[in-house]
mmCIF file of C-alpha atoms and ligand atoms in Angstrom:
data_model
loop_
_atom_site.group_PDB
_atom_site.id
_atom_site.type_symbol
_atom_site.label_atom_id
_atom_site.label_comp_id
_atom_site.label_asym_id
_atom_site.label_seq_id
_atom_site.Cartn_x
_atom_site.Cartn_y
_atom_site.Cartn_z
ATOM 1 C CA UNK O 24 -19.380 -5.563 13.500
ATOM 2 C CA UNK O 25 -16.375 -3.468 12.534
ATOM 3 C CA UNK O 26 -17.716 -0.003 11.784
ATOM 4 C CA UNK O 27 -16.369 3.371 10.733
ATOM 5 C CA UNK O 28 -19.083 5.498 12.322
ATOM 6 C CA UNK O 29 -17.843 9.084 12.820
ATOM 7 C CA UNK O 30 -14.723 8.315 10.785
ATOM 8 C CA UNK O 31 -13.458 9.759 7.512
ATOM 9 C CA UNK O 32 -11.652 7.540 5.024
ATOM 10 C CA UNK O 33 -9.702 8.663 1.952
ATOM 11 C CA UNK O 34 -9.309 6.068 -0.793
ATOM 12 C CA UNK O 35 -7.090 7.127 -3.698
ATOM 13 C CA UNK O 36 -7.738 5.669 -7.143
ATOM 14 C CA UNK O 37 -11.254 4.732 -6.006
ATOM 15 C CA UNK O 38 -13.018 5.287 -9.320
ATOM 16 C CA UNK O 39 -12.392 1.722 -10.495
ATOM 17 C CA UNK O 40 -11.310 -1.735 -9.449
ATOM 18 C CA UNK O 41 -10.031 -2.334 -5.931
ATOM 19 C CA UNK O 42 -10.336 1.265 -4.770
ATOM 20 C CA UNK O 43 -14.001 1.405 -5.743
ATOM 21 C CA UNK O 44 -14.691 -1.867 -3.910
ATOM 22 C CA UNK O 45 -12.977 -0.480 -0.771
ATOM 23 C CA UNK O 46 -14.879 2.827 -0.973
ATOM 24 C CA UNK O 47 -18.283 1.120 -1.258
ATOM 25 C CA UNK O 48 -17.548 -1.109 1.736
ATOM 26 C CA UNK O 49 -16.193 1.711 3.933
ATOM 27 C CA UNK O 50 -19.360 3.708 3.196
ATOM 28 C CA UNK O 51 -21.548 0.668 3.929
ATOM 29 C CA UNK O 52 -19.809 0.397 7.295
ATOM 30 C CA UNK O 53 -20.582 3.990 8.204
ATOM 31 C CA UNK O 54 -17.538 5.974 7.010
ATOM 32 C CA UNK O 55 -17.687 9.279 5.199
ATOM 33 C CA UNK O 56 -15.507 8.517 2.189
ATOM 34 C CA UNK O 57 -13.369 10.747 0.006
ATOM 35 C CA UNK O 58 -13.381 9.028 -3.364
ATOM 36 C CA UNK O 59 -10.286 10.230 -5.182
ATOM 37 C CA UNK O 60 -9.620 9.419 -8.829
ATOM 38 C CA UNK O 61 -8.548 11.443 -11.822
ATOM 39 C CA UNK O 62 -10.277 8.872 -13.995
ATOM 40 C CA UNK O 63 -7.490 8.124 -16.466
ATOM 41 C CA UNK O 64 -6.565 5.030 -18.472
ATOM 42 C CA UNK O 65 -4.562 2.103 -17.075
ATOM 43 C CA UNK O 66 -1.382 3.849 -18.279
ATOM 44 C CA UNK O 67 -2.483 7.109 -16.656
ATOM 45 C CA UNK O 68 -3.644 9.134 -19.651
ATOM 46 C CA UNK O 69 -6.795 11.236 -19.875
ATOM 47 C CA UNK O 70 -9.426 11.840 -17.226
ATOM 48 C CA UNK O 71 -13.091 11.215 -16.414
ATOM 49 C CA UNK O 72 -15.772 11.532 -13.743
ATOM 50 C CA UNK O 73 -15.109 8.042 -12.362
ATOM 51 C CA UNK O 74 -14.812 9.418 -8.796
ATOM 52 C CA UNK O 75 -18.135 11.240 -9.011
ATOM 53 C CA UNK O 76 -19.891 8.075 -10.300
ATOM 54 C CA UNK O 77 -18.713 6.162 -7.218
ATOM 55 C CA UNK O 78 -19.828 9.016 -4.962
ATOM 56 C CA UNK O 79 -23.258 8.964 -6.649
ATOM 57 C CA UNK O 80 -23.485 5.219 -6.013
ATOM 58 C CA UNK O 81 -22.601 5.647 -2.326
ATOM 59 C CA UNK O 82 -25.033 8.517 -1.828
ATOM 60 C CA UNK O 83 -27.835 6.615 -3.638
ATOM 61 C CA UNK O 84 -27.292 3.766 -1.146
ATOM 62 C CA UNK O 85 -27.690 6.214 1.760
ATOM 63 C CA UNK O 86 -23.983 6.761 2.452
ATOM 64 C CA UNK O 87 -21.751 9.831 2.723
ATOM 65 C CA UNK O 88 -19.020 10.574 0.199
ATOM 66 C CA UNK O 89 -17.183 13.406 -1.554
ATOM 67 C CA UNK O 90 -15.344 13.220 -4.876
ATOM 68 C CA UNK O 91 -11.837 14.458 -5.634
ATOM 69 C CA UNK O 92 -10.483 14.440 -9.189
ATOM 70 C CA UNK O 93 -7.033 15.598 -8.128
ATOM 71 C CA UNK O 94 -3.985 13.592 -9.143
ATOM 72 C CA UNK O 95 -2.005 12.040 -6.307
ATOM 73 C CA UNK O 96 1.128 12.578 -8.399
ATOM 74 C CA UNK O 97 1.903 16.096 -7.143
ATOM 75 C CA UNK O 98 2.263 17.522 -3.617
ATOM 76 C CA UNK O 99 -0.489 20.052 -4.460
ATOM 77 C CA UNK O 100 -2.813 17.218 -5.519
ATOM 78 C CA UNK O 101 -2.117 15.328 -2.287
ATOM 79 C CA UNK O 102 -2.865 18.415 -0.181
ATOM 80 C CA UNK O 103 -6.084 19.051 -2.128
ATOM 81 C CA UNK O 104 -7.292 15.476 -1.565
ATOM 82 C CA UNK O 105 -6.779 15.790 2.190
ATOM 83 C CA UNK O 106 -8.383 19.270 2.105
ATOM 84 C CA UNK O 107 -11.474 17.694 0.515
ATOM 85 C CA UNK O 108 -11.771 15.397 3.535
ATOM 86 C CA UNK O 109 -11.347 18.262 6.012
ATOM 87 C CA UNK O 110 -13.682 20.648 4.150
ATOM 88 C CA UNK O 111 -16.434 18.079 3.581
ATOM 89 C CA UNK O 112 -16.244 16.026 6.788
ATOM 90 C CA UNK O 113 -13.908 17.816 9.247
ATOM 91 C CA UNK O 114 -11.269 15.129 9.818
ATOM 92 C CA UNK O 115 -9.307 12.236 8.331
ATOM 93 C CA UNK O 116 -8.895 8.899 10.101
ATOM 94 C CA UNK O 117 -7.802 6.525 7.347
ATOM 95 C CA UNK O 118 -5.859 6.809 4.100
ATOM 96 C CA UNK O 119 -5.838 3.882 1.713
ATOM 97 C CA UNK O 120 -3.113 4.651 -0.839
ATOM 98 C CA UNK O 121 -4.370 2.675 -3.801
ATOM 99 C CA UNK O 122 -4.046 4.833 -6.964
ATOM 100 C CA UNK O 123 -1.938 3.168 -9.611
ATOM 101 C CA UNK O 124 -0.951 2.934 -13.250
ATOM 102 C CA UNK O 125 1.063 0.509 -15.365
ATOM 103 C CA UNK O 126 3.785 1.220 -17.938
ATOM 104 C CA UNK O 127 5.240 -2.276 -18.309
ATOM 105 C CA UNK O 128 8.360 -2.688 -20.464
ATOM 106 C CA UNK O 129 11.436 -4.884 -20.258
ATOM 107 C CA UNK O 130 14.327 -2.993 -18.644
ATOM 108 C CA UNK O 131 16.267 -1.914 -21.730
ATOM 109 C CA UNK O 132 13.120 -0.581 -23.407
ATOM 110 C CA UNK O 133 12.101 1.495 -20.390
ATOM 111 C CA UNK O 134 12.022 5.243 -21.126
ATOM 112 C CA UNK O 135 12.604 7.815 -18.353
ATOM 113 C CA UNK O 136 8.981 8.900 -18.832
ATOM 114 C CA UNK O 137 7.730 5.366 -18.041
ATOM 115 C CA UNK O 138 9.824 5.323 -14.883
ATOM 116 C CA UNK O 139 8.851 8.785 -13.710
ATOM 117 C CA UNK O 140 5.124 8.368 -14.332
ATOM 118 C CA UNK O 141 4.977 5.124 -12.350
ATOM 119 C CA UNK O 142 7.107 6.412 -9.455
ATOM 120 C CA UNK O 143 5.090 9.646 -9.374
ATOM 121 C CA UNK O 144 1.711 7.918 -9.017
ATOM 122 C CA UNK O 145 2.524 4.950 -6.791
ATOM 123 C CA UNK O 146 5.445 5.981 -4.617
ATOM 124 C CA UNK O 147 5.422 9.782 -4.562
ATOM 125 C CA UNK O 148 1.608 9.715 -4.736
ATOM 126 C CA UNK O 149 1.530 7.872 -1.427
ATOM 127 C CA UNK O 150 3.926 10.459 0.082
ATOM 128 C CA UNK O 151 1.871 13.330 -1.330
ATOM 129 C CA UNK O 152 -1.396 12.191 0.249
ATOM 130 C CA UNK O 153 -0.090 10.585 3.432
ATOM 131 C CA UNK O 154 2.051 13.526 4.560
ATOM 132 C CA UNK O 155 -0.756 16.097 4.934
ATOM 133 C CA UNK O 156 -3.024 13.359 6.336
ATOM 134 C CA UNK O 157 -0.340 12.363 8.868
ATOM 135 C CA UNK O 158 -0.329 15.928 10.225
ATOM 136 C CA UNK O 159 -4.073 15.659 11.033
ATOM 137 C CA UNK O 160 -3.665 12.147 12.420
ATOM 138 C CA UNK O 161 -0.798 13.246 14.671
ATOM 139 C CA UNK O 162 -2.865 16.162 16.015
ATOM 140 C CA UNK O 163 -5.849 13.916 16.796
ATOM 141 C CA UNK O 164 -3.714 11.043 18.133
ATOM 142 C CA UNK O 165 -5.226 8.466 15.793
ATOM 143 C CA UNK O 166 -4.775 7.217 12.253
ATOM 144 C CA UNK O 167 -4.634 4.209 9.976
ATOM 145 C CA UNK O 168 -2.502 4.119 6.813
ATOM 146 C CA UNK O 169 -2.679 1.358 4.234
ATOM 147 C CA UNK O 170 -0.220 1.227 1.340
ATOM 148 C CA UNK O 171 -0.738 -0.872 -1.769
ATOM 149 C CA UNK O 172 2.381 -2.829 -2.562
ATOM 150 C CA UNK O 173 2.503 -5.759 -4.973
ATOM 151 C CA UNK O 174 4.014 -9.188 -5.353
ATOM 152 C CA UNK O 175 5.731 -7.671 -8.423
ATOM 153 C CA UNK O 176 7.713 -5.425 -6.065
ATOM 154 C CA UNK O 177 8.309 -7.777 -3.169
ATOM 155 C CA UNK O 178 8.979 -10.945 -5.183
ATOM 156 C CA UNK O 179 9.647 -9.574 -8.717
ATOM 157 C CA UNK O 180 7.905 -9.892 -12.071
ATOM 158 C CA UNK O 181 9.254 -9.714 -15.622
ATOM 159 C CA UNK O 182 8.843 -6.350 -17.357
ATOM 160 C CA UNK O 183 7.988 -4.372 -14.233
ATOM 161 C CA UNK O 184 11.219 -2.726 -13.024
ATOM 162 C CA UNK O 185 9.505 0.657 -12.679
ATOM 163 C CA UNK O 186 6.395 -0.744 -11.005
ATOM 164 C CA UNK O 187 8.348 -3.221 -8.856
ATOM 165 C CA UNK O 188 10.686 -0.494 -7.585
ATOM 166 C CA UNK O 189 7.726 1.730 -6.705
ATOM 167 C CA UNK O 190 5.839 -1.101 -4.998
ATOM 168 C CA UNK O 191 8.850 -2.243 -2.948
ATOM 169 C CA UNK O 192 9.430 1.413 -2.028
ATOM 170 C CA UNK O 193 5.931 1.547 -0.560
ATOM 171 C CA UNK O 194 6.861 -1.204 1.915
ATOM 172 C CA UNK O 195 9.801 0.929 3.063
ATOM 173 C CA UNK O 196 7.567 3.979 3.375
ATOM 174 C CA UNK O 197 4.997 2.057 5.409
ATOM 175 C CA UNK O 198 7.653 0.549 7.708
ATOM 176 C CA UNK O 199 9.146 3.934 8.561
ATOM 177 C CA UNK O 200 5.726 5.524 9.082
ATOM 178 C CA UNK O 201 4.800 2.657 11.404
ATOM 179 C CA UNK O 202 7.817 3.639 13.530
ATOM 180 C CA UNK O 203 7.219 7.414 13.289
ATOM 181 C CA UNK O 204 3.469 7.038 13.850
ATOM 182 C CA UNK O 205 3.660 4.796 16.905
ATOM 183 C CA UNK O 206 3.662 7.666 19.444
ATOM 184 C CA UNK O 207 0.580 9.191 17.837
ATOM 185 C CA UNK O 208 -1.695 6.160 17.605
ATOM 186 C CA UNK O 209 -1.033 5.836 13.881
ATOM 187 C CA UNK O 210 -0.766 2.301 12.467
ATOM 188 C CA UNK O 211 0.720 1.690 9.041
ATOM 189 C CA UNK O 212 0.570 -1.512 7.011
ATOM 190 C CA UNK O 213 0.900 -2.601 3.391
ATOM 191 C CA UNK O 214 -1.107 -4.998 1.264
ATOM 192 C CA UNK O 215 -0.223 -7.067 -1.777
ATOM 193 C CA UNK O 216 -3.506 -7.734 -3.581
ATOM 194 C CA UNK O 217 -4.385 -10.010 -6.457
ATOM 195 C CA UNK O 218 -7.661 -9.059 -8.101
ATOM 196 C CA UNK O 219 -9.374 -9.059 -11.441
ATOM 197 C CA UNK O 220 -9.537 -5.418 -12.490
ATOM 198 C CA UNK O 221 -9.020 -3.621 -15.788
ATOM 199 C CA UNK O 222 -5.301 -3.574 -14.844
ATOM 200 C CA UNK O 223 -4.946 -7.342 -14.584
ATOM 201 C CA UNK O 224 -7.779 -9.176 -16.278
ATOM 202 C CA UNK O 225 -5.656 -10.164 -19.273
ATOM 203 C CA UNK O 226 -2.717 -11.214 -17.090
ATOM 204 C CA UNK O 227 -4.731 -13.431 -14.753
ATOM 205 C CA UNK O 228 -6.264 -15.635 -17.468
ATOM 206 C CA UNK O 229 -8.353 -18.478 -16.041
ATOM 207 C CA UNK O 230 -7.592 -17.378 -12.437
ATOM 208 C CA UNK O 231 -9.514 -14.144 -13.000
ATOM 209 C CA UNK O 232 -12.825 -15.756 -12.041
ATOM 210 C CA UNK O 233 -11.426 -16.562 -8.571
ATOM 211 C CA UNK O 234 -10.017 -13.059 -8.024
ATOM 212 C CA UNK O 235 -12.909 -10.673 -7.410
ATOM 213 C CA UNK O 236 -11.754 -7.338 -5.899
ATOM 214 C CA UNK O 237 -14.228 -8.034 -3.061
ATOM 215 C CA UNK O 238 -11.802 -10.759 -1.931
ATOM 216 C CA UNK O 239 -9.217 -8.110 -1.012
ATOM 217 C CA UNK O 240 -11.716 -5.780 0.686
ATOM 218 C CA UNK O 241 -11.911 -7.551 4.106
ATOM 219 C CA UNK O 242 -8.154 -7.286 4.644
ATOM 220 C CA UNK O 243 -7.997 -3.596 3.787
ATOM 221 C CA UNK O 244 -11.102 -2.838 5.868
ATOM 222 C CA UNK O 245 -9.652 -4.669 8.875
ATOM 223 C CA UNK O 246 -6.249 -2.931 8.604
ATOM 224 C CA UNK O 247 -8.076 0.431 8.406
ATOM 225 C CA UNK O 248 -10.248 -0.184 11.449
ATOM 226 C CA UNK O 249 -10.145 0.892 15.102
ATOM 227 C CA UNK O 250 -9.942 -2.842 15.893
ATOM 228 C CA UNK O 251 -6.603 -3.215 14.091
ATOM 229 C CA UNK O 252 -3.653 -3.076 16.483
ATOM 230 C CA UNK O 253 -1.177 -4.370 13.896
ATOM 231 C CA UNK O 254 1.407 -2.064 12.443
ATOM 232 C CA UNK O 255 4.608 -2.385 10.381
ATOM 233 C CA UNK O 256 3.302 -5.458 8.556
ATOM 234 C CA UNK O 257 2.643 -6.573 4.977
ATOM 235 C CA UNK O 258 -0.159 -8.913 3.948
ATOM 236 C CA UNK O 259 -0.965 -10.770 0.768
ATOM 237 C CA UNK O 260 -4.582 -11.290 -0.302
ATOM 238 C CA UNK O 261 -4.760 -13.690 -3.232
ATOM 239 C CA UNK O 262 -7.589 -15.948 -4.392
ATOM 240 C CA UNK O 263 -9.117 -16.104 -0.908
ATOM 241 C CA UNK O 264 -5.819 -16.766 0.897
ATOM 242 C CA UNK O 265 -4.752 -14.104 3.410
ATOM 243 C CA UNK O 266 -1.146 -14.299 4.587
ATOM 244 C CA UNK O 267 1.553 -12.273 6.281
ATOM 245 C CA UNK O 268 4.583 -11.458 4.127
ATOM 246 C CA UNK O 269 7.806 -10.506 5.887
ATOM 247 C CA UNK O 270 11.469 -9.881 5.323
ATOM 248 C CA UNK O 271 13.494 -12.083 7.636
ATOM 249 C CA UNK O 272 17.202 -12.250 8.406
ATOM 250 C CA UNK O 273 18.925 -15.604 8.717
ATOM 251 C CA UNK O 274 21.091 -16.219 11.813
ATOM 252 C CA UNK O 275 23.967 -16.043 9.334
ATOM 253 C CA UNK O 276 27.676 -16.662 9.788
ATOM 254 C CA UNK O 277 29.880 -14.492 12.029
ATOM 255 C CA UNK O 278 33.528 -13.870 11.216
ATOM 256 C CA UNK O 279 36.293 -13.382 13.787
ATOM 257 C CA UNK O 280 37.798 -10.154 12.496
ATOM 258 C CA UNK O 281 37.544 -8.938 8.903
ATOM 259 C CA UNK O 282 36.146 -11.514 6.492
ATOM 260 C CA UNK O 283 37.540 -12.065 3.000
ATOM 261 C CA UNK O 284 35.533 -12.751 -0.161
ATOM 262 C CA UNK O 285 36.799 -16.341 0.120
ATOM 263 C CA UNK O 286 35.364 -16.559 3.666
ATOM 264 C CA UNK O 287 31.981 -15.474 2.307
ATOM 265 C CA UNK O 288 32.192 -18.134 -0.408
ATOM 266 C CA UNK O 289 33.221 -20.804 2.102
ATOM 267 C CA UNK O 290 30.378 -19.985 4.504
ATOM 268 C CA UNK O 291 27.549 -19.440 2.028
ATOM 269 C CA UNK O 292 25.526 -22.392 3.271
ATOM 270 C CA UNK O 293 25.411 -20.953 6.803
ATOM 271 C CA UNK O 294 24.764 -17.412 5.522
ATOM 272 C CA UNK O 295 21.782 -18.706 3.560
ATOM 273 C CA UNK O 296 20.389 -21.173 6.120
ATOM 274 C CA UNK O 297 16.875 -19.997 6.940
ATOM 275 C CA UNK O 298 16.208 -21.961 10.132
ATOM 276 C CA UNK O 299 16.016 -19.639 13.143
ATOM 277 C CA UNK O 300 15.521 -16.446 11.098
ATOM 278 C CA UNK O 301 14.468 -13.187 12.772
ATOM 279 C CA UNK O 302 12.067 -10.500 11.530
ATOM 280 C CA UNK O 303 13.610 -7.181 12.682
ATOM 281 C CA UNK O 304 11.241 -4.268 13.245
ATOM 282 C CA UNK O 305 13.818 -1.509 12.790
ATOM 283 C CA UNK O 306 17.486 -0.954 11.945
ATOM 284 C CA UNK O 307 18.357 -1.016 15.659
ATOM 285 C CA UNK O 308 16.386 -4.198 16.095
ATOM 286 C CA UNK O 309 18.511 -5.884 13.441
ATOM 287 C CA UNK O 310 21.740 -4.686 15.076
ATOM 288 C CA UNK O 311 20.503 -6.085 18.414
ATOM 289 C CA UNK O 312 20.064 -9.516 16.835
ATOM 290 C CA UNK O 313 23.633 -9.291 15.484
ATOM 291 C CA UNK O 314 25.035 -8.378 18.911
ATOM 292 C CA UNK O 315 23.098 -11.174 20.599
HETATM 293 P P1 NAD C 622 -7.470 0.080 -11.623
HETATM 294 O O1 NAD C 622 -6.824 0.602 -12.859
HETATM 295 O O2 NAD C 622 -8.838 -0.482 -11.733
HETATM 296 O O3 NAD C 622 -7.499 1.208 -10.491
HETATM 297 C C1 NAD C 622 -6.483 2.156 -10.319
HETATM 298 C C2 NAD C 622 -7.144 3.508 -10.193
HETATM 299 O O4 NAD C 622 -6.155 4.492 -9.885
HETATM 300 C C3 NAD C 622 -7.818 3.950 -11.494
HETATM 301 O O5 NAD C 622 -9.175 4.245 -11.259
HETATM 302 C C4 NAD C 622 -7.022 5.166 -11.915
HETATM 303 O O6 NAD C 622 -7.789 6.159 -12.588
HETATM 304 C C5 NAD C 622 -6.513 5.669 -10.576
HETATM 305 N N1 NAD C 622 -5.363 6.562 -10.730
HETATM 306 C C6 NAD C 622 -4.309 6.385 -11.561
HETATM 307 N N2 NAD C 622 -3.483 7.433 -11.478
HETATM 308 C C7 NAD C 622 -4.020 8.288 -10.566
HETATM 309 C C8 NAD C 622 -3.603 9.545 -10.050
HETATM 310 N N3 NAD C 622 -2.476 10.130 -10.468
HETATM 311 N N4 NAD C 622 -4.393 10.158 -9.127
HETATM 312 C C9 NAD C 622 -5.547 9.564 -8.711
HETATM 313 N N5 NAD C 622 -5.985 8.375 -9.190
HETATM 314 C C10 NAD C 622 -5.225 7.745 -10.101
HETATM 315 O O7 NAD C 622 -6.477 -1.031 -11.024
HETATM 316 P P2 NAD C 622 -6.535 -1.886 -9.654
HETATM 317 O O8 NAD C 622 -6.110 -3.262 -10.009
HETATM 318 O O9 NAD C 622 -7.806 -1.671 -8.930
HETATM 319 O O10 NAD C 622 -5.313 -1.232 -8.850
HETATM 320 C C11 NAD C 622 -5.423 -0.664 -7.558
HETATM 321 C C12 NAD C 622 -4.060 -0.747 -6.885
HETATM 322 O O11 NAD C 622 -3.735 -2.107 -6.594
HETATM 323 C C13 NAD C 622 -2.905 -0.210 -7.722
HETATM 324 O O12 NAD C 622 -1.993 0.463 -6.889
HETATM 325 C C14 NAD C 622 -2.270 -1.469 -8.265
HETATM 326 O O13 NAD C 622 -0.916 -1.265 -8.623
HETATM 327 C C15 NAD C 622 -2.439 -2.385 -7.080
HETATM 328 N N6 NAD C 622 -2.324 -3.807 -7.380
HETATM 329 C C16 NAD C 622 -3.303 -4.430 -8.052
HETATM 330 C C17 NAD C 622 -3.183 -5.797 -8.301
HETATM 331 C C18 NAD C 622 -4.270 -6.550 -8.997
HETATM 332 O O14 NAD C 622 -4.151 -7.786 -9.096
HETATM 333 N N7 NAD C 622 -5.332 -5.901 -9.456
HETATM 334 C C19 NAD C 622 -2.038 -6.486 -7.897
HETATM 335 C C20 NAD C 622 -1.052 -5.817 -7.192
HETATM 336 C C21 NAD C 622 -1.218 -4.461 -6.929
#
């Protein structure tokens, strides 16, 4: 059995939905869990004791947990969340960056406030919590980071420019941390979940019944575990299907000398041909495939 005995796991946004499901399962598998949530609405307004309720549930079931009501959206909040883990349990082994809000609007209706709030929680929130955690992970030579991306960011979805930009940004953040963390035993991966939560139940319609948050839990638990040797990857968990998602580069077309716009037009079919694609693991890796 995959266990988290002697390990400390931080789950952000764990007062509801997916984060709560992760927190309960980590605790069941022996982790001491920091349940972080400011307890606001789907759009990020207000606050409540949602984190404490989840802690109470874990403790009632015989587990170990500590609540943090800090917002991930500021560097101070991120530091305080990691400090809760250190103060209560003495270390941090795993961070699941899961906190999120929605401010969906079509592009021309998007106000700066809707952009900033979404970037602050999803993208900067993951920086704010992961950076102080990374320092502890580096010192102990071990860590697991999981970032919550979305199909809306990787593939696109109408009305979600702010959310999609933040969610695609999280893939970039995870990829670079996978490279920077390699020397220190730190693995970093991203997930793209589909689950029925308060955020999505209206959007999913009849599919909602097949999308319990518990269906995403096994993937996140595995990626957070000692057993996981994967890093620098993205996975989709949707309706019971678990799949790797990657950005590949086609073999492409090579010009002799400087190409013109007309050359690009003339060679589009070869530029777009997917057969024989590569999946580079860094900028240098891509350049190597070009030189080969
Ligand atoms: P949810 O609303 O149930 O959970 C999100 C939690 O994050 C809430 O409890 C909320 O209070 C908390 N949160 C919001 N702002 C916070 C802040 N500043 N600091 C701390 N906590 C904060 O929604 P969910 O569906 O469980 O979403 C979890 C994550 O999964 C989000 O990042 C979401 O974007 C992502 N996601 C969900 C789906 C899906 O199908 N449910 C799909 C793709 C991505």
